Short mmCIF file of C-alpha atoms and ligand atoms in Angstrom, two decimals:
data_model
loop_
_atom_site.label_atom_id
_atom_site.label_comp_id
_atom_site.label_asym_id
_atom_site.label_seq_id
_atom_site.Cartn_x
_atom_site.Cartn_y
_atom_site.Cartn_z
CA MET A 685 105.35 85.39 89.79
CA GLU A 686 102.02 85.11 89.72
CA GLU A 687 102.19 88.53 90.93
CA THR A 688 100.96 88.91 94.38
CA TYR A 689 98.09 91.21 94.02
CA ARG A 690 96.15 92.58 96.90
CA GLU A 691 93.01 90.64 97.25
CA THR A 692 90.23 93.11 97.79
CA LEU A 693 89.67 93.64 94.11
CA THR A 694 86.70 92.26 92.32
CA ILE A 695 85.78 92.95 88.73
CA GLU A 696 83.11 95.48 88.07
CA PRO A 697 80.02 94.47 86.17
CA LEU A 698 80.80 94.13 82.48
CA ALA A 699 83.58 96.66 82.67
CA LEU A 700 87.14 95.68 82.11
CA ARG A 701 89.45 97.53 84.41
CA ASP A 702 93.11 97.08 83.99
CA ARG A 703 94.74 96.64 87.38
CA LEU A 704 96.42 99.94 86.94
CA SER A 705 93.20 101.87 86.70
CA LEU A 706 92.11 100.99 90.21
CA LYS A 707 91.70 103.36 93.08
CA ALA A 708 94.05 103.75 96.00
CA SER A 709 92.14 101.39 98.27
CA ASP A 710 92.01 98.66 95.69
CA GLU A 711 94.23 95.73 94.95
CA ASN A 712 96.41 97.50 92.55
CA ARG A 713 96.38 100.80 94.20
CA GLN A 714 97.97 103.75 92.62
CA GLY A 715 98.52 107.19 93.92
CA GLU A 716 99.84 108.78 97.02
CA VAL A 717 100.91 106.48 99.77
CA TYR A 718 102.02 107.79 103.11
CA PRO A 719 101.97 106.51 106.65
CA GLU A 720 99.96 108.03 109.41
CA TYR A 721 102.83 109.40 111.37
CA SER A 722 103.14 110.36 114.98
CA GLU A 723 104.06 113.69 116.60
CA GLU A 724 107.75 112.89 116.82
CA MET A 725 107.81 112.14 113.10
CA LYS A 726 106.57 115.63 112.23
CA ALA A 727 108.92 117.70 110.11
CA THR A 728 111.67 119.84 111.56
CA PRO A 729 113.78 122.10 109.33
CA LEU A 730 116.41 119.34 109.38
CA HIS A 731 114.12 116.84 107.76
CA ARG A 732 113.97 116.30 104.05
CA LYS A 733 110.63 115.31 102.61
CA PHE A 734 109.88 112.36 100.36
CA TYR A 735 106.84 111.33 98.42
CA ILE A 736 106.41 107.82 97.05
CA GLU A 737 103.85 106.52 94.60
CA SER A 738 103.50 102.83 93.78
CA TYR A 739 102.16 100.90 90.82
CA GLY A 740 101.68 97.26 89.96
CA CYS A 741 101.61 94.21 92.19
CA GLN A 742 101.32 94.01 95.93
CA MET A 743 105.02 93.19 96.14
CA ASN A 744 105.75 96.69 94.85
CA PHE A 745 103.57 98.24 97.54
CA SER A 746 105.37 96.12 100.07
CA ASP A 747 108.74 97.26 98.68
CA SER A 748 107.65 100.90 99.01
CA GLU A 749 107.16 100.24 102.73
CA ILE A 750 110.75 99.01 102.91
CA VAL A 751 111.95 102.07 100.98
CA ALA A 752 110.02 104.32 103.40
CA SER A 753 111.73 102.62 106.32
CA ILE A 754 115.19 103.09 104.78
CA LEU A 755 114.50 106.75 104.02
CA MET A 756 113.08 107.54 107.44
CA LYS A 757 116.28 106.24 109.02
CA ASP A 758 118.06 108.69 106.71
CA ASN A 759 116.24 111.72 108.12
CA PHE A 760 113.46 111.85 105.53
CA ILE A 761 109.79 112.18 106.41
CA PRO A 762 106.90 111.30 104.12
CA VAL A 763 104.56 113.89 102.62
CA GLU A 764 101.15 113.41 101.11
CA LYS A 765 101.54 115.57 98.00
CA PHE A 766 104.36 115.41 95.51
CA PRO A 767 104.76 119.20 95.05
CA ASP A 768 105.75 119.37 98.76
CA ALA A 769 108.57 116.84 98.39
CA ASP A 770 112.33 117.22 98.01
CA LEU A 771 112.47 113.67 96.72
CA ILE A 772 109.76 112.17 94.51
CA LEU A 773 109.90 108.42 94.02
CA ILE A 774 107.79 106.29 91.71
CA ASN A 775 107.87 102.53 92.29
CA THR A 776 107.13 101.11 88.88
CA CYS A 777 105.64 98.08 87.15
CA ALA A 778 106.73 96.67 83.80
CA ILE A 779 104.31 93.78 83.44
CA ARG A 780 102.33 95.30 80.57
CA GLU A 781 103.05 98.14 78.21
CA SER A 782 100.05 100.09 79.51
CA ALA A 783 101.66 100.15 82.98
CA GLU A 784 104.80 101.73 81.61
CA GLN A 785 102.85 104.32 79.62
CA LYS A 786 100.98 105.39 82.73
CA ILE A 787 104.26 105.82 84.61
CA ARG A 788 105.76 107.97 81.84
CA GLN A 789 102.68 110.22 82.05
CA ARG A 790 103.20 110.59 85.78
CA LEU A 791 106.85 111.51 85.26
CA THR A 792 105.73 114.34 82.98
CA GLU A 793 103.49 115.61 85.78
CA PHE A 794 106.32 115.35 88.30
CA SER A 795 108.64 117.32 86.01
CA LYS A 796 106.58 120.46 86.69
CA VAL A 797 107.83 120.40 90.28
CA LYS A 798 111.37 120.94 89.06
CA LYS A 799 110.37 124.27 87.55
CA LYS A 800 109.41 125.53 91.02
CA ASN A 801 112.02 123.63 93.01
CA PRO A 802 115.04 122.88 90.80
CA ASP A 803 116.74 121.00 93.68
CA ALA A 804 113.96 118.40 93.92
CA LEU A 805 115.08 114.91 92.91
CA ILE A 806 113.03 112.40 90.95
CA GLY A 807 113.74 108.70 91.28
CA VAL A 808 112.36 105.71 89.40
CA LEU A 809 112.33 102.47 91.41
CA GLY A 810 111.17 98.91 90.72
CA CYS A 811 110.63 96.81 87.64
CA MET A 812 110.68 99.51 84.97
CA ALA A 813 113.96 100.83 86.44
CA GLU A 814 115.38 97.33 86.23
CA ARG A 815 114.12 96.74 82.69
CA LEU A 816 115.33 100.00 81.16
CA LYS A 817 118.36 100.70 83.38
CA SER A 818 120.36 103.80 82.36
CA ARG A 819 118.28 104.09 79.18
CA LEU A 820 115.61 105.63 81.40
CA LEU A 821 117.89 108.59 82.07
CA GLU A 822 118.18 109.22 78.34
CA GLU A 823 114.49 108.72 77.66
CA GLU A 824 113.19 110.67 80.65
CA LYS A 825 115.48 113.64 81.10
CA ILE A 826 113.96 114.72 84.41
CA VAL A 827 114.93 111.49 86.20
CA ASP A 828 117.88 111.73 88.63
CA LEU A 829 117.88 108.22 90.14
CA VAL A 830 117.19 104.77 88.72
CA VAL A 831 117.09 102.06 91.38
CA GLY A 832 116.21 98.41 90.89
CA PRO A 833 114.28 96.20 93.37
CA ASP A 834 117.39 94.75 95.04
CA ALA A 835 119.25 98.03 95.49
CA TYR A 836 117.09 99.95 97.97
CA ARG A 837 119.64 99.77 100.79
CA ASP A 838 121.86 101.89 98.58
CA LEU A 839 119.27 104.70 98.34
CA PRO A 840 120.80 107.02 100.99
CA SER A 841 124.18 107.08 99.25
CA LEU A 842 122.62 107.32 95.78
CA ILE A 843 120.51 110.26 96.95
CA ALA A 844 123.54 111.98 98.50
CA ARG A 845 125.41 111.78 95.21
CA ALA A 846 122.37 112.84 93.20
CA GLU A 847 122.14 115.89 95.45
CA ASP A 848 125.62 116.77 94.20
CA GLY A 849 124.22 116.80 90.70
CA GLN A 850 125.15 113.32 89.48
CA LYS A 851 122.65 111.04 87.76
CA MET A 852 122.69 107.77 89.70
CA VAL A 853 121.80 104.21 88.64
CA ASN A 854 121.91 101.02 90.70
CA VAL A 855 120.10 98.10 89.12
CA LEU A 856 122.22 95.26 90.43
CA LEU A 857 120.16 92.18 91.14
CA SER A 858 121.10 90.08 94.14
CA ARG A 859 120.92 86.39 94.93
CA GLU A 860 120.60 87.06 98.66
CA GLU A 861 118.76 90.30 99.35
CA THR A 862 115.46 89.74 101.19
CA TYR A 863 115.42 92.93 103.33
CA ALA A 864 114.72 90.54 106.22
CA ASP A 865 116.02 92.91 108.90
CA ILE A 866 114.13 96.00 107.72
CA SER A 867 110.85 96.80 109.48
CA PRO A 868 108.51 98.11 106.83
CA VAL A 869 106.75 101.41 107.55
CA ARG A 870 103.11 100.53 106.89
CA LEU A 871 102.05 103.03 104.27
CA SER A 872 98.38 104.05 104.00
CA SER A 873 97.46 101.09 106.16
CA ASN A 874 94.02 100.40 107.62
CA GLY A 875 95.77 99.08 110.74
CA ILE A 876 94.09 95.67 110.33
CA CYS A 877 95.55 93.99 107.22
CA ALA A 878 99.23 93.89 106.31
CA PHE A 879 101.40 92.25 103.69
CA ILE A 880 104.59 90.42 104.54
CA SER A 881 107.07 89.67 101.84
CA ILE A 882 108.43 86.11 102.35
CA MET A 883 110.53 85.74 99.23
CA ARG A 884 111.75 87.66 96.22
CA GLY A 885 112.34 86.95 92.54
CA CYS A 886 111.05 84.12 90.38
CA ASN A 887 112.75 81.08 88.90
CA ASN A 888 109.90 80.21 86.57
CA MET A 889 110.20 81.20 83.00
CA CYS A 890 106.64 81.79 81.87
CA SER A 891 107.35 82.92 78.34
CA PHE A 892 105.14 86.04 78.49
CA CYS A 893 106.49 87.36 81.78
CA VAL A 894 109.09 90.05 82.37
CA VAL A 895 109.33 89.45 86.12
CA PRO A 896 112.22 86.96 86.11
CA LEU A 897 114.18 89.64 84.22
CA THR A 898 113.25 92.50 86.53
CA ARG A 899 113.20 90.80 89.92
CA GLY A 900 115.89 88.21 89.46
CA ARG A 901 116.44 84.82 91.00
CA GLU A 902 114.19 83.43 93.67
CA ARG A 903 115.30 83.62 97.30
CA SER A 904 113.46 82.88 100.53
CA ARG A 905 113.49 85.07 103.61
CA ASP A 906 114.48 83.81 107.06
CA PRO A 907 111.29 82.38 108.63
CA TYR A 908 112.17 83.72 112.08
CA SER A 909 112.14 87.29 110.77
CA ILE A 910 108.79 86.60 109.08
CA VAL A 911 107.19 85.23 112.26
CA LYS A 912 108.62 88.14 114.28
CA GLU A 913 107.16 90.65 111.83
CA ALA A 914 103.75 88.95 112.04
CA GLU A 915 103.89 88.85 115.87
CA ASN A 916 104.71 92.56 115.98
CA LEU A 917 101.83 93.32 113.65
CA PHE A 918 99.44 91.31 115.83
CA ASP A 919 100.65 93.18 118.94
CA GLN A 920 100.00 96.47 117.14
CA GLY A 921 96.38 95.43 116.50
CA PHE A 922 96.66 93.98 113.00
CA ARG A 923 94.39 90.99 112.47
CA GLU A 924 95.30 89.73 109.00
CA VAL A 925 98.61 89.11 107.28
CA THR A 926 99.12 88.07 103.67
CA LEU A 927 102.35 86.24 102.95
CA LEU A 928 103.64 87.47 99.62
CA GLY A 929 105.83 85.87 97.02
CA GLN A 930 105.86 85.52 93.25
CA ASN A 931 105.43 81.78 93.72
CA VAL A 932 104.93 81.04 97.42
CA ASP A 933 104.86 77.25 96.98
CA SER A 934 108.53 77.27 96.14
CA TYR A 935 109.41 78.99 99.42
CA SER A 936 112.27 76.99 100.82
CA TRP A 937 114.61 78.08 103.58
CA LYS A 938 117.55 76.23 104.99
CA ASN A 939 120.00 77.10 107.75
CA GLU A 940 123.29 75.88 106.34
CA VAL A 941 124.82 75.54 109.83
CA THR A 942 122.09 73.64 111.67
CA ASN A 943 120.48 72.09 108.58
CA GLU A 944 117.10 73.25 109.83
CA SER A 945 114.75 73.71 106.89
CA VAL A 946 111.31 75.26 106.50
CA THR A 947 108.80 74.69 103.68
CA PHE A 948 105.96 77.02 102.77
CA ALA A 949 103.36 74.80 104.50
CA GLN A 950 105.47 74.84 107.67
CA LEU A 951 105.87 78.60 107.48
CA LEU A 952 102.11 79.03 107.10
CA MET A 953 101.51 76.95 110.23
CA LYS A 954 104.15 78.88 112.21
CA VAL A 955 102.45 82.18 111.37
CA ALA A 956 98.99 80.75 112.05
CA LEU A 957 100.11 79.58 115.49
CA ILE A 958 100.88 83.16 116.58
CA HIS A 959 97.24 83.68 117.55
CA SER A 960 93.91 82.21 116.49
CA ASP A 961 92.64 85.79 115.94
CA LEU A 962 95.31 86.47 113.34
CA ARG A 963 94.10 85.55 109.89
CA VAL A 964 96.69 84.31 107.47
CA ARG A 965 96.45 84.59 103.69
CA PHE A 966 99.02 84.00 101.00
CA SER A 967 99.60 84.85 97.39
CA THR A 968 100.45 83.66 94.81
CA SER A 969 100.24 79.90 94.24
CA HIS A 970 101.41 78.15 91.10
CA PRO A 971 99.26 75.24 89.86
CA LYS A 972 102.34 73.13 89.24
CA ASP A 973 103.77 73.70 92.73
CA ILE A 974 100.93 73.95 95.24
CA THR A 975 101.33 71.02 97.61
CA ALA A 976 98.98 68.74 99.53
CA GLU A 977 100.66 70.03 102.72
CA VAL A 978 99.51 73.58 101.98
CA ILE A 979 95.96 72.38 101.32
CA LEU A 980 96.06 70.35 104.54
CA ALA A 981 97.38 73.36 106.48
CA ILE A 982 94.34 75.37 105.35
CA ASN A 983 92.16 72.50 106.43
CA LYS A 984 93.79 72.13 109.80
CA CYS A 985 94.07 75.78 110.91
CA PRO A 986 90.81 77.73 110.93
CA ASN A 987 92.75 81.01 110.83
CA ILE A 988 94.48 80.14 107.53
CA CYS A 989 91.94 81.50 105.07
CA SER A 990 90.09 79.20 102.68
CA TYR A 991 91.20 81.08 99.64
CA ILE A 992 93.72 80.34 96.92
CA HIS A 993 94.77 82.56 94.05
CA LEU A 994 95.65 80.05 91.36
CA PRO A 995 96.44 81.67 88.01
CA LEU A 996 95.17 79.65 85.05
CA GLN A 997 96.50 81.97 82.29
CA SER A 998 94.91 79.79 79.58
CA GLY A 999 92.58 76.81 79.45
CA SER A 1000 94.30 75.33 76.41
CA SER A 1001 97.12 72.84 76.94
CA ALA A 1002 98.76 73.94 73.68
CA VAL A 1003 98.76 77.59 74.76
CA LEU A 1004 99.97 76.64 78.25
CA GLN A 1005 102.86 74.88 76.59
CA ARG A 1006 103.73 77.94 74.53
CA MET A 1007 103.49 79.96 77.74
CA ASN A 1008 105.87 77.47 79.39
CA ARG A 1009 103.50 77.07 82.31
CA THR A 1010 104.54 73.41 82.71
CA TYR A 1011 101.02 72.10 83.42
CA THR A 1012 98.10 71.09 81.23
CA ARG A 1013 94.44 71.93 81.29
CA GLU A 1014 93.74 68.53 82.89
CA TRP A 1015 96.40 69.05 85.57
CA TYR A 1016 94.85 72.40 86.47
CA ILE A 1017 91.33 70.98 86.66
CA ASN A 1018 92.60 68.14 88.78
CA LYS A 1019 94.23 70.58 91.23
CA VAL A 1020 90.97 72.48 91.56
CA ASP A 1021 89.05 69.23 92.14
CA THR A 1022 91.54 68.22 94.85
CA ILE A 1023 91.29 71.62 96.56
CA ARG A 1024 87.51 71.53 96.46
CA SER A 1025 87.30 67.98 97.79
CA LEU A 1026 89.63 68.71 100.71
CA ILE A 1027 88.43 72.26 101.47
CA PRO A 1028 84.74 72.45 100.61
CA GLY A 1029 83.74 75.99 99.64
CA CYS A 1030 87.35 77.17 99.24
CA GLY A 1031 87.50 80.50 97.40
CA ILE A 1032 89.53 80.25 94.19
CA SER A 1033 90.54 83.20 92.03
CA THR A 1034 92.63 83.35 88.90
CA ASP A 1035 94.57 85.32 86.29
CA ILE A 1036 93.82 84.91 82.59
CA ILE A 1037 95.59 86.26 79.52
CA ALA A 1038 93.61 86.73 76.29
CA GLY A 1039 95.21 86.63 72.87
CA PHE A 1040 98.59 85.08 73.59
CA CYS A 1041 100.83 84.35 70.58
CA GLY A 1042 99.16 82.06 68.08
CA GLU A 1043 95.97 81.61 70.14
CA THR A 1044 93.28 80.13 67.86
CA GLU A 1045 89.59 80.65 68.37
CA GLU A 1046 89.34 77.03 69.47
CA GLU A 1047 92.05 77.59 72.09
CA HIS A 1048 90.26 80.70 73.34
CA PHE A 1049 87.06 78.67 73.75
CA GLU A 1050 89.02 76.13 75.77
CA THR A 1051 89.76 78.93 78.25
CA LEU A 1052 86.06 79.78 78.46
CA GLU A 1053 85.32 76.08 79.05
CA VAL A 1054 87.72 75.80 81.97
CA MET A 1055 86.31 79.00 83.47
CA ASP A 1056 82.86 77.51 83.15
CA TYR A 1057 84.00 74.30 84.82
CA VAL A 1058 85.89 75.89 87.71
CA GLN A 1059 83.49 78.78 88.40
CA PHE A 1060 86.17 81.08 89.77
CA ASP A 1061 85.16 83.42 92.59
CA MET A 1062 87.20 86.22 91.12
CA GLY A 1063 89.33 86.83 88.05
CA TYR A 1064 92.03 89.23 86.94
CA MET A 1065 91.92 89.33 83.18
CA PHE A 1066 94.36 90.86 80.72
CA LYS A 1067 95.13 90.96 77.07
CA TYR A 1068 98.55 89.80 76.12
CA SER A 1069 101.14 92.57 76.01
CA GLU A 1070 104.48 91.65 74.49
CA ARG A 1071 107.40 92.50 76.78
CA PRO A 1072 110.84 92.99 75.22
CA GLY A 1073 113.41 90.39 76.22
CA THR A 1074 110.93 87.72 77.33
CA PRO A 1075 111.08 84.27 75.71
CA ALA A 1076 107.76 84.96 73.94
CA ALA A 1077 109.05 88.23 72.48
CA ARG A 1078 112.24 86.54 71.33
CA LYS A 1079 110.73 83.40 69.83
CA MET A 1080 107.06 83.97 69.02
CA LYS A 1081 105.01 86.38 67.00
CA ASP A 1082 102.54 88.64 68.78
CA ASP A 1083 100.14 87.82 65.95
CA ILE A 1084 96.65 88.23 67.39
CA PRO A 1085 95.12 91.47 66.09
CA GLU A 1086 94.29 94.04 68.76
CA GLN A 1087 90.60 93.87 67.88
CA THR A 1088 90.53 90.10 68.37
CA LYS A 1089 92.36 90.42 71.69
CA ASN A 1090 89.78 92.97 72.83
CA PHE A 1091 86.90 90.81 71.71
CA ARG A 1092 88.22 87.69 73.43
CA LEU A 1093 89.02 89.58 76.59
CA GLN A 1094 85.50 90.97 76.67
CA GLN A 1095 84.08 87.46 76.33
CA ILE A 1096 86.23 86.31 79.24
CA VAL A 1097 85.21 89.29 81.38
CA ASP A 1098 81.52 88.82 80.57
CA LEU A 1099 81.63 85.14 81.44
CA GLN A 1100 83.45 85.82 84.72
CA HIS A 1101 80.85 88.43 85.58
CA ARG A 1102 78.02 85.95 85.03
CA ILE A 1103 79.83 83.33 87.11
CA GLN A 1104 80.32 85.75 90.01
CA VAL A 1105 76.66 86.73 90.01
CA ILE A 1106 75.64 83.06 90.21
CA ASN A 1107 78.31 82.23 92.82
CA ASN A 1108 77.28 85.15 95.01
CA SER A 1109 73.57 84.37 94.70
CA ARG A 1110 74.33 81.00 96.30
CA GLU A 1111 75.66 82.76 99.41
CA VAL A 1112 72.26 84.21 100.32
CA GLY A 1113 71.02 82.73 103.59
CA LYS A 1114 74.48 81.55 104.65
CA GLN A 1115 76.41 82.81 107.67
CA VAL A 1116 79.95 84.03 107.16
CA ARG A 1117 82.64 85.20 109.59
CA VAL A 1118 83.87 88.60 108.49
CA LEU A 1119 86.91 90.52 109.69
CA ALA A 1120 85.80 94.15 109.66
CA GLU A 1121 88.32 96.34 107.83
CA GLY A 1122 86.65 99.75 107.93
CA TYR A 1123 83.66 101.76 106.85
CA SER A 1124 82.04 100.98 103.54
CA LYS A 1125 82.95 103.45 100.80
CA ARG A 1126 79.32 104.34 100.29
CA SER A 1127 78.11 104.80 103.86
CA LYS A 1128 79.55 105.53 107.28
CA GLU A 1129 76.69 103.48 108.74
CA HIS A 1130 78.06 100.31 107.18
CA LEU A 1131 81.23 98.37 107.76
CA PHE A 1132 82.93 96.18 105.20
CA GLY A 1133 85.27 93.26 105.54
CA ARG A 1134 86.03 89.93 103.95
CA SER A 1135 85.06 86.35 104.59
CA SER A 1136 87.68 83.66 104.90
CA GLU A 1137 86.97 82.89 101.22
CA ASN A 1138 87.90 86.49 100.39
CA LYS A 1139 84.40 87.69 99.51
CA VAL A 1140 83.75 91.33 100.30
CA VAL A 1141 80.84 91.66 102.74
CA VAL A 1142 79.03 94.90 103.70
CA PHE A 1143 76.83 95.09 106.79
CA PRO A 1144 75.28 97.72 109.12
CA GLU A 1145 77.82 98.96 111.68
CA GLY A 1146 75.65 97.97 114.67
CA GLY A 1147 78.27 98.85 117.32
CA PHE A 1148 81.06 96.87 115.69
CA LYS A 1149 84.37 98.40 114.75
CA LYS A 1150 87.25 97.59 112.44
CA GLY A 1151 89.32 94.68 113.68
CA ASP A 1152 86.23 92.85 115.03
CA TYR A 1153 85.24 89.44 113.77
CA VAL A 1154 81.53 89.55 112.98
CA ASN A 1155 79.17 86.72 112.03
CA VAL A 1156 77.07 88.02 109.18
CA LYS A 1157 73.99 86.48 107.60
CA ILE A 1158 73.98 87.14 103.86
CA LEU A 1159 70.82 88.76 102.56
CA GLY A 1160 71.78 90.23 99.17
CA TYR A 1161 74.54 90.41 96.57
CA THR A 1162 76.03 92.00 93.50
CA SER A 1163 78.69 90.41 91.29
CA ALA A 1164 81.38 91.90 93.53
CA THR A 1165 79.89 92.24 97.01
CA LEU A 1166 77.73 90.41 99.52
CA MET A 1167 75.37 92.34 101.76
CA GLY A 1168 74.16 91.09 105.12
CA GLU A 1169 73.34 91.63 108.76
CA ALA A 1170 75.31 90.82 111.90
CA ILE A 1171 73.84 87.98 113.93
N1 5AD B 1886 100.76 90.40 79.16
C1 5AD B 1886 99.58 90.32 79.79
N2 5AD B 1886 99.44 89.85 81.04
C2 5AD B 1886 100.54 89.46 81.69
N3 5AD B 1886 100.72 88.95 82.92
C3 5AD B 1886 102.03 88.72 83.11
N4 5AD B 1886 102.72 89.06 82.01
C4 5AD B 1886 101.81 89.53 81.11
C5 5AD B 1886 101.90 90.02 79.78
N5 5AD B 1886 103.07 90.09 79.15
C6 5AD B 1886 99.62 88.66 83.84
C7 5AD B 1886 99.58 87.18 84.24
C8 5AD B 1886 100.09 87.19 85.62
C9 5AD B 1886 99.57 88.52 86.11
C10 5AD B 1886 100.19 89.05 87.31
O1 5AD B 1886 99.80 89.40 85.03
O2 5AD B 1886 98.24 86.77 84.20
O3 5AD B 1886 99.62 86.12 86.42
FE1 SF4 B 1887 104.49 84.49 87.79
FE2 SF4 B 1887 105.40 83.01 85.75
FE3 SF4 B 1887 105.95 85.64 85.87
FE4 SF4 B 1887 107.12 83.93 87.63
S1 SF4 B 1887 107.43 83.97 85.40
S2 SF4 B 1887 106.23 85.95 88.04
S3 SF4 B 1887 105.41 82.42 87.90
S4 SF4 B 1887 103.88 84.70 85.66
#
């Protein structure tokens, strides 16, 4: 995948924050998620109550919205606090060991609920469920349900049997499941930005990555259901959709009866045509797969945002080969040059892994060099974490000492910080069109939103409200935020 991470995150000055340590409003939110629900959704004695907490990539958050929809059809209503729930679900991430450790800690906290309410059920969903399967039941005694990412339709019957005291596991992966017909219940939404899952799984075999093992084969969702979902969102007042997939460029849908086919670039245009006031974003692109058509679509439609998340992973061709990324340093640089020449000012962000198997100091410096050349607008940076079962774990030695990984990661983070400060300083004096998303965290007198290039912009409220497009003149900056005034 490149995983499809929510895009509001920027790195904090000089501090490395693993995606999992972010706050609920951030890209890799963690914590309670619940919809704002209407009067008729309020609990009656007949309702059972569920609580769901999500970790990891945006796709997981999106999946939790599908799970919520399935449960609410099964007479469950969401609650904000886990001690109030009859069913506690945790939608998990397995991408790095630290993610799994965090989830095990949370399970320990959830186990206290069982002391008070022995009938409460605890379910583990998502990638960690898929990776560990029934082993999770042995390792975490308090778990009643283990459900993989393609088995959520089975939740009502799994829950019913768990209520009878059985421990239930369904981790079957599917070649077809896209949940196309399920209307997600928008959990903890700002009512303006939504994520639409357009495909599932990943057919790439990046050697470090556990996702192909946990999310299975790639499959594309029916484009008509995607457009319908986006239209409904627009009618409800949403003004931005992000099309999500592990590798959106390989989206490919075909109607076997009519032979009609749709590529990712065509899908983008279909969604963009819904309304010029609906912004369209997408994530994630793969450097080997992003096409000229996608770049041209951004160019052609002003409401397709000028922003591409293009994971580099490493700036060394030798490391890229060991990672099985199937492109070289030169290929990557060439892609960036092409994007920049066709879409001047296009925002580009990236993912980088420090300390992959066998990475020499020279190879690490090659990563710093590419970062220096590209001048990414944003970066998500990690140290390599060996995942059992991946090609890297099977064939290569995780031989870079922890201290060296930390040191290299810090160098990468520091460089990215300096680049962002310089990039943002260049924005001063420019005018940007911002979609207001809500009040700034620091002050109710300021709104925040993002530019087409995905830069976070804060400005005085001045009679505007969330959902408005506002032209803002940039007057100041930090490494993560632009500050300005509406004009
Ligand atoms: N260790 C560290 N980072 C990883 N990623 C994926 N697998 C691993 C791993 N084993 C990173 C990649 C990917 C992002 C979502 O997570 O950079 O693009
Ligand atoms: Fe992304 Fe590669 Fe993992 Fe697929 S295998 S999810 S492309 S990092």
